Amino acid sequence: MELRHLKYFLAVAEELNFTKASEKLFISQPPLSRQIAELEEELQAKLFIRNNKKVEMTEAGKYFKEEVTALFQHLERIAMKTKKIAENVSGEFRIAYISSIYSSVISDLIKHLKAQFPYVNFKLFEVSTTKQIAALEKGKIEMGIIRSPIHSPKIKSHLWFKDGFSLVYNKNTVQIKSENEILKLKDETFVFFNKDYAPHYHEVLLELCAFYGFTPKIIHEANNINSIVQLVKNGLGISIVPSNIAKNNSNTEIGFIELKKVNLFTDVSLITLREDDSEITKSAVEFLLKFKT
């Protein structure tokens, strides 16, 4: 029994039509029929019931289809894992992150990985949470750093740290000294993340404002945390950002007030494919978990 027999069998099992199956396989129908006959002879089992009108699978055929499908899925996993092992020596390792968590730690991660795996080309991409999850599932990235919960059976998540929230404002245009004065800002214009770009995060910010007793006047929206901070710096509004941003911002024109009264946090997580056990992935996750904020 050879792999081609199994591929031909699956084509017929999926199409239940020898003509369509042969077209799909780019072979003529007689050789396809011979291959199926050889397979049935070797198995000593009838896999298909054929007549002039239709093709049906026998019970044995149905069972064989399930097992062969599982076999090919397993072979695909083996091929993927083999590729990952090879990439420990050479190849490409892609890491995505959201703009609101970038810090020197991520730069240090790349330096750490380059020292360990000098022949690997490491790449960083700034990508939204939703797109990261899709990219990871499709094998377009090897690791992601996200801020909201995920629901995917293919992905393994490691909590990196819990992040609170801080009000960010321009010190020259907004006069505020403490969290107790936030309600004074109810008539100010706000700069938020775009609702379509980060719906979960957008809703969290509205919750925060509601806690302090007002609905924000959202005038400007952006898809990048650095753009939001820049708009605030330019005096176009105030915003609420993850506290992690305050720790990584040294601009003297901008003020931050941590929102401690509201018990609301976001989880910043490291995500990888559930079946990915490559040395690079392990090293990357272990390195970042040492720097819990």
PDB file of C-alpha atoms in Angstrom:
ATOM      1  CA  MET A   1       0.000   0.000   0.000  1.00  0.00           C
ATOM      2  CA  GLU A   2       1.409   3.379  -1.023  1.00  0.00           C
ATOM      3  CA  LEU A   3       0.443   6.961  -0.213  1.00  0.00           C
ATOM      4  CA  ARG A   4      -0.943   7.444  -3.703  1.00  0.00           C
ATOM      5  CA  HIS A   5      -3.494   4.676  -3.058  1.00  0.00           C
ATOM      6  CA  LEU A   6      -4.685   6.556   0.020  1.00  0.00           C
ATOM      7  CA  LYS A   7      -4.815   9.911  -1.796  1.00  0.00           C
ATOM      8  CA  TYR A   8      -6.823   8.368  -4.631  1.00  0.00           C
ATOM      9  CA  PHE A   9      -9.141   6.712  -2.150  1.00  0.00           C
ATOM     10  CA  LEU A  10      -9.805  10.012  -0.311  1.00  0.00           C
ATOM     11  CA  ALA A  11     -10.530  11.798  -3.571  1.00  0.00           C
ATOM     12  CA  VAL A  12     -13.182   9.236  -4.514  1.00  0.00           C
ATOM     13  CA  ALA A  13     -14.546   9.162  -0.946  1.00  0.00           C
ATOM     14  CA  GLU A  14     -14.964  12.946  -0.962  1.00  0.00           C
ATOM     15  CA  GLU A  15     -16.463  13.221  -4.447  1.00  0.00           C
ATOM     16  CA  LEU A  16     -18.374   9.900  -4.555  1.00  0.00           C
ATOM     17  CA  ASN A  17     -17.863  10.168  -8.274  1.00  0.00           C
ATOM     18  CA  PHE A  18     -14.976   8.567 -10.196  1.00  0.00           C
ATOM     19  CA  THR A  19     -15.106  11.098 -13.018  1.00  0.00           C
ATOM     20  CA  LYS A  20     -14.922  14.113 -10.694  1.00  0.00           C
ATOM     21  CA  ALA A  21     -12.245  12.418  -8.565  1.00  0.00           C
ATOM     22  CA  SER A  22     -10.077  11.708 -11.609  1.00  0.00           C
ATOM     23  CA  GLU A  23     -10.394  15.343 -12.724  1.00  0.00           C
ATOM     24  CA  LYS A  24      -9.400  16.482  -9.247  1.00  0.00           C
ATOM     25  CA  LEU A  25      -6.344  14.217  -9.335  1.00  0.00           C
ATOM     26  CA  PHE A  26      -5.458  15.100 -12.953  1.00  0.00           C
ATOM     27  CA  ILE A  27      -5.485  11.465 -14.070  1.00  0.00           C
ATOM     28  CA  SER A  28      -7.812   9.522 -16.337  1.00  0.00           C
ATOM     29  CA  GLN A  29     -10.589   7.402 -14.861  1.00  0.00           C
ATOM     30  CA  PRO A  30      -9.326   3.883 -15.772  1.00  0.00           C
ATOM     31  CA  PRO A  31      -6.030   4.195 -13.791  1.00  0.00           C
ATOM     32  CA  LEU A  32      -7.977   5.595 -10.836  1.00  0.00           C
ATOM     33  CA  SER A  33     -10.362   2.629 -10.891  1.00  0.00           C
ATOM     34  CA  ARG A  34      -7.378   0.257 -11.018  1.00  0.00           C
ATOM     35  CA  GLN A  35      -5.723   1.908  -8.022  1.00  0.00           C
ATOM     36  CA  ILE A  36      -8.934   1.619  -5.977  1.00  0.00           C
ATOM     37  CA  ALA A  37      -9.314  -2.028  -7.029  1.00  0.00           C
ATOM     38  CA  GLU A  38      -5.701  -2.716  -5.945  1.00  0.00           C
ATOM     39  CA  LEU A  39      -6.362  -1.077  -2.604  1.00  0.00           C
ATOM     40  CA  GLU A  40      -9.531  -3.098  -2.038  1.00  0.00           C
ATOM     41  CA  GLU A  41      -7.694  -6.271  -2.990  1.00  0.00           C
ATOM     42  CA  GLU A  42      -4.867  -5.553  -0.563  1.00  0.00           C
ATOM     43  CA  LEU A  43      -7.294  -4.720   2.246  1.00  0.00           C
ATOM     44  CA  GLN A  44      -9.539  -7.626   1.271  1.00  0.00           C
ATOM     45  CA  ALA A  45     -12.473  -5.306   1.810  1.00  0.00           C
ATOM     46  CA  LYS A  46     -14.978  -3.604  -0.461  1.00  0.00           C
ATOM     47  CA  LEU A  47     -14.742   0.161   0.044  1.00  0.00           C
ATOM     48  CA  PHE A  48     -17.275   1.384  -2.528  1.00  0.00           C
ATOM     49  CA  ILE A  49     -20.536   0.148  -4.002  1.00  0.00           C
ATOM     50  CA  ARG A  50     -20.579   1.180  -7.671  1.00  0.00           C
ATOM     51  CA  ASN A  51     -23.408   1.132 -10.177  1.00  0.00           C
ATOM     52  CA  ASN A  52     -24.371   3.168 -13.232  1.00  0.00           C
ATOM     53  CA  LYS A  53     -26.147   5.838 -11.215  1.00  0.00           C
ATOM     54  CA  LYS A  54     -24.014   6.514  -8.147  1.00  0.00           C
ATOM     55  CA  VAL A  55     -21.102   5.579  -5.918  1.00  0.00           C
ATOM     56  CA  GLU A  56     -21.655   4.811  -2.252  1.00  0.00           C
ATOM     57  CA  MET A  57     -19.266   3.947   0.546  1.00  0.00           C
ATOM     58  CA  THR A  58     -19.532   0.691   2.425  1.00  0.00           C
ATOM     59  CA  GLU A  59     -19.312   0.656   6.223  1.00  0.00           C
ATOM     60  CA  ALA A  60     -15.737  -0.512   5.835  1.00  0.00           C
ATOM     61  CA  GLY A  61     -15.112   2.383   3.452  1.00  0.00           C
ATOM     62  CA  LYS A  62     -16.522   4.913   5.919  1.00  0.00           C
ATOM     63  CA  TYR A  63     -14.284   3.611   8.675  1.00  0.00           C
ATOM     64  CA  PHE A  64     -11.252   3.603   6.375  1.00  0.00           C
ATOM     65  CA  LYS A  65     -11.935   7.220   5.354  1.00  0.00           C
ATOM     66  CA  GLU A  66     -11.948   8.376   8.990  1.00  0.00           C
ATOM     67  CA  GLU A  67      -8.667   6.636   9.711  1.00  0.00           C
ATOM     68  CA  VAL A  68      -6.929   7.780   6.528  1.00  0.00           C
ATOM     69  CA  THR A  69      -8.054  11.385   7.113  1.00  0.00           C
ATOM     70  CA  ALA A  70      -6.611  11.241  10.641  1.00  0.00           C
ATOM     71  CA  LEU A  71      -3.405   9.723   9.231  1.00  0.00           C
ATOM     72  CA  PHE A  72      -2.891  12.579   6.766  1.00  0.00           C
ATOM     73  CA  GLN A  73      -3.570  15.150   9.494  1.00  0.00           C
ATOM     74  CA  HIS A  74      -0.915  13.455  11.609  1.00  0.00           C
ATOM     75  CA  LEU A  75       1.529  13.532   8.702  1.00  0.00           C
ATOM     76  CA  GLU A  76       0.864  17.256   8.306  1.00  0.00           C
ATOM     77  CA  ARG A  77       1.659  17.812  11.991  1.00  0.00           C
ATOM     78  CA  ILE A  78       4.873  15.800  11.603  1.00  0.00           C
ATOM     79  CA  ALA A  79       5.872  17.939   8.614  1.00  0.00           C
ATOM     80  CA  MET A  80       5.156  21.151  10.541  1.00  0.00           C
ATOM     81  CA  LYS A  81       7.142  19.974  13.571  1.00  0.00           C
ATOM     82  CA  THR A  82      10.041  18.917  11.337  1.00  0.00           C
ATOM     83  CA  LYS A  83      10.036  22.417   9.845  1.00  0.00           C
ATOM     84  CA  LYS A  84      10.103  23.948  13.324  1.00  0.00           C
ATOM     85  CA  ILE A  85      13.040  21.758  14.351  1.00  0.00           C
ATOM     86  CA  ALA A  86      14.907  22.863  11.243  1.00  0.00           C
ATOM     87  CA  GLU A  87      14.175  26.498  12.084  1.00  0.00           C
ATOM     88  CA  ASN A  88      16.014  26.093  15.368  1.00  0.00           C
ATOM     89  CA  VAL A  89      19.140  26.123  13.225  1.00  0.00           C
ATOM     90  CA  SER A  90      18.077  28.423  10.417  1.00  0.00           C
ATOM     91  CA  GLY A  91      14.918  30.032   9.141  1.00  0.00           C
ATOM     92  CA  GLU A  92      12.516  32.689  10.386  1.00  0.00           C
ATOM     93  CA  PHE A  93      10.742  33.308  13.691  1.00  0.00           C
ATOM     94  CA  ARG A  94       8.007  35.936  13.691  1.00  0.00           C
ATOM     95  CA  ILE A  95       6.720  37.682  16.824  1.00  0.00           C
ATOM     96  CA  ALA A  96       3.687  39.971  16.822  1.00  0.00           C
ATOM     97  CA  TYR A  97       2.797  42.459  19.539  1.00  0.00           C
ATOM     98  CA  ILE A  98       0.174  45.105  20.212  1.00  0.00           C
ATOM     99  CA  SER A  99       1.312  48.743  20.288  1.00  0.00           C
ATOM    100  CA  SER A 100       0.216  49.292  23.896  1.00  0.00           C
ATOM    101  CA  ILE A 101       2.764  46.879  25.369  1.00  0.00           C
ATOM    102  CA  TYR A 102       5.943  47.560  23.408  1.00  0.00           C
ATOM    103  CA  SER A 103       8.881  48.176  25.741  1.00  0.00           C
ATOM    104  CA  SER A 104      12.617  47.679  25.966  1.00  0.00           C
ATOM    105  CA  VAL A 105      11.936  44.148  27.251  1.00  0.00           C
ATOM    106  CA  ILE A 106      10.804  43.093  23.761  1.00  0.00           C
ATOM    107  CA  SER A 107      14.007  44.515  22.276  1.00  0.00           C
ATOM    108  CA  ASP A 108      15.958  42.609  24.928  1.00  0.00           C
ATOM    109  CA  LEU A 109      14.050  39.460  23.938  1.00  0.00           C
ATOM    110  CA  ILE A 110      15.247  39.732  20.335  1.00  0.00           C
ATOM    111  CA  LYS A 111      18.845  40.233  21.494  1.00  0.00           C
ATOM    112  CA  HIS A 112      18.518  37.194  23.777  1.00  0.00           C
ATOM    113  CA  LEU A 113      17.133  35.002  20.982  1.00  0.00           C
ATOM    114  CA  LYS A 114      19.725  36.160  18.450  1.00  0.00           C
ATOM    115  CA  ALA A 115      22.495  35.187  20.857  1.00  0.00           C
ATOM    116  CA  GLN A 116      20.973  31.717  21.285  1.00  0.00           C
ATOM    117  CA  PHE A 117      19.983  31.121  17.667  1.00  0.00           C
ATOM    118  CA  PRO A 118      22.362  33.176  15.492  1.00  0.00           C
ATOM    119  CA  TYR A 119      21.186  31.715  12.167  1.00  0.00           C
ATOM    120  CA  VAL A 120      17.510  32.492  12.719  1.00  0.00           C
ATOM    121  CA  ASN A 121      15.988  35.658  11.252  1.00  0.00           C
ATOM    122  CA  PHE A 122      13.795  37.182  13.968  1.00  0.00           C
ATOM    123  CA  LYS A 123      11.047  39.588  12.890  1.00  0.00           C
ATOM    124  CA  LEU A 124       8.751  41.863  14.912  1.00  0.00           C
ATOM    125  CA  PHE A 125       5.295  42.972  13.739  1.00  0.00           C
ATOM    126  CA  GLU A 126       2.844  45.376  15.344  1.00  0.00           C
ATOM    127  CA  VAL A 127      -0.529  43.651  14.884  1.00  0.00           C
ATOM    128  CA  SER A 128      -3.939  43.915  16.578  1.00  0.00           C
ATOM    129  CA  THR A 129      -5.082  41.120  18.892  1.00  0.00           C
ATOM    130  CA  THR A 130      -7.731  39.760  16.514  1.00  0.00           C
ATOM    131  CA  LYS A 131      -5.333  39.614  13.577  1.00  0.00           C
ATOM    132  CA  GLN A 132      -2.622  38.025  15.729  1.00  0.00           C
ATOM    133  CA  ILE A 133      -4.898  35.119  16.656  1.00  0.00           C
ATOM    134  CA  ALA A 134      -5.817  34.525  12.999  1.00  0.00           C
ATOM    135  CA  ALA A 135      -2.170  34.796  11.912  1.00  0.00           C
ATOM    136  CA  LEU A 136      -1.024  32.336  14.578  1.00  0.00           C
ATOM    137  CA  GLU A 137      -3.685  29.806  13.616  1.00  0.00           C
ATOM    138  CA  LYS A 138      -2.610  30.049   9.960  1.00  0.00           C
ATOM    139  CA  GLY A 139       1.096  29.720  10.776  1.00  0.00           C
ATOM    140  CA  LYS A 140       1.948  33.274   9.682  1.00  0.00           C
ATOM    141  CA  ILE A 141       3.557  34.089  13.048  1.00  0.00           C
ATOM    142  CA  GLU A 142       5.162  31.884  15.704  1.00  0.00           C
ATOM    143  CA  MET A 143       4.295  33.929  18.787  1.00  0.00           C
ATOM    144  CA  GLY A 144       2.002  36.781  19.747  1.00  0.00           C
ATOM    145  CA  ILE A 145       1.649  39.259  22.596  1.00  0.00           C
ATOM    146  CA  ILE A 146      -1.961  40.316  23.112  1.00  0.00           C
ATOM    147  CA  ARG A 147      -4.165  42.124  25.611  1.00  0.00           C
ATOM    148  CA  SER A 148      -7.595  40.491  25.524  1.00  0.00           C
ATOM    149  CA  PRO A 149      -8.880  36.959  26.208  1.00  0.00           C
ATOM    150  CA  ILE A 150      -8.800  34.407  23.396  1.00  0.00           C
ATOM    151  CA  HIS A 151     -11.078  31.535  22.468  1.00  0.00           C
ATOM    152  CA  SER A 152      -9.204  29.146  20.206  1.00  0.00           C
ATOM    153  CA  PRO A 153      -8.529  25.434  20.779  1.00  0.00           C
ATOM    154  CA  LYS A 154      -5.371  25.719  18.653  1.00  0.00           C
ATOM    155  CA  ILE A 155      -3.683  28.316  20.867  1.00  0.00           C
ATOM    156  CA  LYS A 156      -1.885  28.093  24.197  1.00  0.00           C
ATOM    157  CA  SER A 157      -1.834  31.233  26.352  1.00  0.00           C
ATOM    158  CA  HIS A 158       0.646  32.287  29.068  1.00  0.00           C
ATOM    159  CA  LEU A 159      -0.309  35.220  31.323  1.00  0.00           C
ATOM    160  CA  TRP A 160       2.566  37.722  31.204  1.00  0.00           C
ATOM    161  CA  PHE A 161       1.167  40.413  33.532  1.00  0.00           C
ATOM    162  CA  LYS A 162      -2.010  42.223  34.564  1.00  0.00           C
ATOM    163  CA  ASP A 163      -2.155  45.852  33.517  1.00  0.00           C
ATOM    164  CA  GLY A 164      -4.191  48.628  35.095  1.00  0.00           C
ATOM    165  CA  PHE A 165      -5.283  51.921  33.550  1.00  0.00           C
ATOM    166  CA  SER A 166      -4.101  55.529  33.748  1.00  0.00           C
ATOM    167  CA  LEU A 167      -5.522  58.852  32.634  1.00  0.00           C
ATOM    168  CA  VAL A 168      -3.159  60.633  30.233  1.00  0.00           C
ATOM    169  CA  TYR A 169      -3.366  64.395  29.632  1.00  0.00           C
ATOM    170  CA  ASN A 170      -1.390  67.401  28.448  1.00  0.00           C
ATOM    171  CA  LYS A 171      -0.127  69.302  31.500  1.00  0.00           C
ATOM    172  CA  ASN A 172      -0.319  72.623  29.673  1.00  0.00           C
ATOM    173  CA  THR A 173      -3.998  72.382  28.742  1.00  0.00           C
ATOM    174  CA  VAL A 174      -5.550  70.257  31.489  1.00  0.00           C
ATOM    175  CA  GLN A 175      -5.291  71.043  35.196  1.00  0.00           C
ATOM    176  CA  ILE A 176      -5.868  67.980  37.346  1.00  0.00           C
ATOM    177  CA  LYS A 177      -4.022  66.743  40.421  1.00  0.00           C
ATOM    178  CA  SER A 178      -5.624  63.464  41.463  1.00  0.00           C
ATOM    179  CA  GLU A 179      -8.015  60.663  40.617  1.00  0.00           C
ATOM    180  CA  ASN A 180     -10.691  62.397  42.736  1.00  0.00           C
ATOM    181  CA  GLU A 181     -10.951  65.217  40.175  1.00  0.00           C
ATOM    182  CA  ILE A 182     -11.660  63.056  37.109  1.00  0.00           C
ATOM    183  CA  LEU A 183     -15.350  64.008  36.966  1.00  0.00           C
ATOM    184  CA  LYS A 184     -14.205  67.575  36.169  1.00  0.00           C
ATOM    185  CA  LEU A 185     -13.098  66.208  32.789  1.00  0.00           C
ATOM    186  CA  LYS A 186     -16.568  65.094  31.671  1.00  0.00           C
ATOM    187  CA  ASP A 187     -16.816  67.975  29.161  1.00  0.00           C
ATOM    188  CA  GLU A 188     -13.305  67.467  27.769  1.00  0.00           C
ATOM    189  CA  THR A 189     -12.726  65.769  24.423  1.00  0.00           C
ATOM    190  CA  PHE A 190     -11.346  62.213  24.516  1.00  0.00           C
ATOM    191  CA  VAL A 191      -9.048  60.257  22.226  1.00  0.00           C
ATOM    192  CA  PHE A 192      -9.836  56.525  22.150  1.00  0.00           C
ATOM    193  CA  PHE A 193      -8.923  53.382  20.266  1.00  0.00           C
ATOM    194  CA  ASN A 194     -11.085  52.833  17.201  1.00  0.00           C
ATOM    195  CA  LYS A 195     -14.092  50.668  18.116  1.00  0.00           C
ATOM    196  CA  ASP A 196     -13.778  48.435  15.038  1.00  0.00           C
ATOM    197  CA  TYR A 197     -10.038  47.967  15.534  1.00  0.00           C
ATOM    198  CA  ALA A 198     -10.170  47.061  19.246  1.00  0.00           C
ATOM    199  CA  PRO A 199     -13.822  46.515  20.262  1.00  0.00           C
ATOM    200  CA  HIS A 200     -13.067  44.822  23.605  1.00  0.00           C
ATOM    201  CA  TYR A 201     -10.638  47.541  24.660  1.00  0.00           C
ATOM    202  CA  HIS A 202     -13.022  50.287  23.511  1.00  0.00           C
ATOM    203  CA  GLU A 203     -15.770  48.850  25.730  1.00  0.00           C
ATOM    204  CA  VAL A 204     -13.412  48.681  28.724  1.00  0.00           C
ATOM    205  CA  LEU A 205     -12.637  52.396  28.371  1.00  0.00           C
ATOM    206  CA  LEU A 206     -16.351  53.237  28.314  1.00  0.00           C
ATOM    207  CA  GLU A 207     -16.791  51.143  31.470  1.00  0.00           C
ATOM    208  CA  LEU A 208     -14.039  53.116  33.170  1.00  0.00           C
ATOM    209  CA  CYS A 209     -15.646  56.450  32.352  1.00  0.00           C
ATOM    210  CA  ALA A 210     -19.030  55.182  33.553  1.00  0.00           C
ATOM    211  CA  PHE A 211     -17.420  54.206  36.873  1.00  0.00           C
ATOM    212  CA  TYR A 212     -16.309  57.814  37.350  1.00  0.00           C
ATOM    213  CA  GLY A 213     -19.788  59.098  36.489  1.00  0.00           C
ATOM    214  CA  PHE A 214     -19.703  60.354  32.909  1.00  0.00           C
ATOM    215  CA  THR A 215     -19.877  59.375  29.245  1.00  0.00           C
ATOM    216  CA  PRO A 216     -16.800  60.526  27.306  1.00  0.00           C
ATOM    217  CA  LYS A 217     -17.037  62.856  24.317  1.00  0.00           C
ATOM    218  CA  ILE A 218     -14.951  60.838  21.859  1.00  0.00           C
ATOM    219  CA  ILE A 219     -13.773  63.203  19.153  1.00  0.00           C
ATOM    220  CA  HIS A 220     -10.644  61.484  17.878  1.00  0.00           C
ATOM    221  CA  GLU A 221      -9.899  57.784  17.362  1.00  0.00           C
ATOM    222  CA  ALA A 222      -6.684  55.963  16.488  1.00  0.00           C
ATOM    223  CA  ASN A 223      -5.438  52.405  15.960  1.00  0.00           C
ATOM    224  CA  ASN A 224      -2.099  52.868  17.666  1.00  0.00           C
ATOM    225  CA  ILE A 225      -1.302  53.755  21.279  1.00  0.00           C
ATOM    226  CA  ASN A 226       1.605  55.979  20.225  1.00  0.00           C
ATOM    227  CA  SER A 227      -0.749  57.951  17.970  1.00  0.00           C
ATOM    228  CA  ILE A 228      -3.155  58.400  20.891  1.00  0.00           C
ATOM    229  CA  VAL A 229      -0.383  59.690  23.176  1.00  0.00           C
ATOM    230  CA  GLN A 230       0.840  62.011  20.415  1.00  0.00           C
ATOM    231  CA  LEU A 231      -2.678  63.465  19.941  1.00  0.00           C
ATOM    232  CA  VAL A 232      -2.860  64.055  23.697  1.00  0.00           C
ATOM    233  CA  LYS A 233       0.565  65.715  23.633  1.00  0.00           C
ATOM    234  CA  ASN A 234      -0.656  67.990  20.820  1.00  0.00           C
ATOM    235  CA  GLY A 235      -3.557  69.141  23.007  1.00  0.00           C
ATOM    236  CA  LEU A 236      -6.306  67.460  20.987  1.00  0.00           C
ATOM    237  CA  GLY A 237      -7.844  65.666  23.947  1.00  0.00           C
ATOM    238  CA  ILE A 238      -7.242  63.377  26.906  1.00  0.00           C
ATOM    239  CA  SER A 239      -7.326  59.601  27.043  1.00  0.00           C
ATOM    240  CA  ILE A 240      -7.174  56.514  29.215  1.00  0.00           C
ATOM    241  CA  VAL A 241      -4.302  54.159  28.468  1.00  0.00           C
ATOM    242  CA  PRO A 242      -2.784  51.040  30.026  1.00  0.00           C
ATOM    243  CA  SER A 243      -0.579  51.923  33.000  1.00  0.00           C
ATOM    244  CA  ASN A 244       2.289  50.134  31.274  1.00  0.00           C
ATOM    245  CA  ILE A 245       2.441  53.102  28.870  1.00  0.00           C
ATOM    246  CA  ALA A 246       3.080  55.532  31.728  1.00  0.00           C
ATOM    247  CA  LYS A 247       6.058  53.452  32.868  1.00  0.00           C
ATOM    248  CA  ASN A 248       7.603  53.652  29.397  1.00  0.00           C
ATOM    249  CA  ASN A 249       6.941  57.349  28.682  1.00  0.00           C
ATOM    250  CA  SER A 250       9.310  60.106  29.781  1.00  0.00           C
ATOM    251  CA  ASN A 251       7.767  63.096  27.983  1.00  0.00           C
ATOM    252  CA  THR A 252       7.575  65.994  30.460  1.00  0.00           C
ATOM    253  CA  GLU A 253       4.570  67.614  28.719  1.00  0.00           C
ATOM    254  CA  ILE A 254       2.384  64.603  29.432  1.00  0.00           C
ATOM    255  CA  GLY A 255       0.885  63.675  32.796  1.00  0.00           C
ATOM    256  CA  PHE A 256      -0.432  60.326  33.988  1.00  0.00           C
ATOM    257  CA  ILE A 257      -2.808  59.546  36.840  1.00  0.00           C
ATOM    258  CA  GLU A 258      -3.281  55.884  37.711  1.00  0.00           C
ATOM    259  CA  LEU A 259      -6.920  54.859  38.158  1.00  0.00           C
ATOM    260  CA  LYS A 260      -6.668  52.909  41.395  1.00  0.00           C
ATOM    261  CA  LYS A 261     -10.276  53.181  42.616  1.00  0.00           C
ATOM    262  CA  VAL A 262     -11.691  51.009  39.840  1.00  0.00           C
ATOM    263  CA  ASN A 263     -10.722  47.360  40.124  1.00  0.00           C
ATOM    264  CA  LEU A 264     -10.320  46.792  36.408  1.00  0.00           C
ATOM    265  CA  PHE A 265      -7.357  45.191  34.670  1.00  0.00           C
ATOM    266  CA  THR A 266      -6.452  43.655  31.337  1.00  0.00           C
ATOM    267  CA  ASP A 267      -4.435  40.478  30.914  1.00  0.00           C
ATOM    268  CA  VAL A 268      -1.361  40.775  28.745  1.00  0.00           C
ATOM    269  CA  SER A 269      -0.643  37.276  27.440  1.00  0.00           C
ATOM    270  CA  LEU A 270       1.912  35.434  25.341  1.00  0.00           C
ATOM    271  CA  ILE A 271       0.284  33.146  22.771  1.00  0.00           C
ATOM    272  CA  THR A 272       1.726  30.227  20.807  1.00  0.00           C
ATOM    273  CA  LEU A 273       0.313  27.277  18.912  1.00  0.00           C
ATOM    274  CA  ARG A 274      -0.720  24.562  21.354  1.00  0.00           C
ATOM    275  CA  GLU A 275       1.436  21.936  19.634  1.00  0.00           C
ATOM    276  CA  ASP A 276       4.493  24.169  19.218  1.00  0.00           C
ATOM    277  CA  ASP A 277       7.268  22.842  21.447  1.00  0.00           C
ATOM    278  CA  SER A 278      10.257  24.275  19.564  1.00  0.00           C
ATOM    279  CA  GLU A 279      13.302  25.417  21.517  1.00  0.00           C
ATOM    280  CA  ILE A 280      12.958  28.979  20.201  1.00  0.00           C
ATOM    281  CA  THR A 281       9.377  29.279  21.434  1.00  0.00           C
ATOM    282  CA  LYS A 282      10.263  27.856  24.842  1.00  0.00           C
ATOM    283  CA  SER A 283      13.208  30.237  25.179  1.00  0.00           C
ATOM    284  CA  ALA A 284      11.113  33.276  24.159  1.00  0.00           C
ATOM    285  CA  VAL A 285       8.287  32.508  26.590  1.00  0.00           C
ATOM    286  CA  GLU A 286      10.650  31.726  29.478  1.00  0.00           C
ATOM    287  CA  PHE A 287      12.602  34.952  28.896  1.00  0.00           C
ATOM    288  CA  LEU A 288       9.512  37.181  28.960  1.00  0.00           C
ATOM    289  CA  LEU A 289       7.948  35.454  31.965  1.00  0.00           C
ATOM    290  CA  LYS A 290      11.024  36.440  33.969  1.00  0.00           C
ATOM    291  CA  PHE A 291      10.039  40.087  33.408  1.00  0.00           C
ATOM    292  CA  LYS A 292       6.503  40.070  34.817  1.00  0.00           C
ATOM    293  CA  THR A 293       5.423  43.655  35.364  1.00  0.00           C
TER     294      THR A 293
END
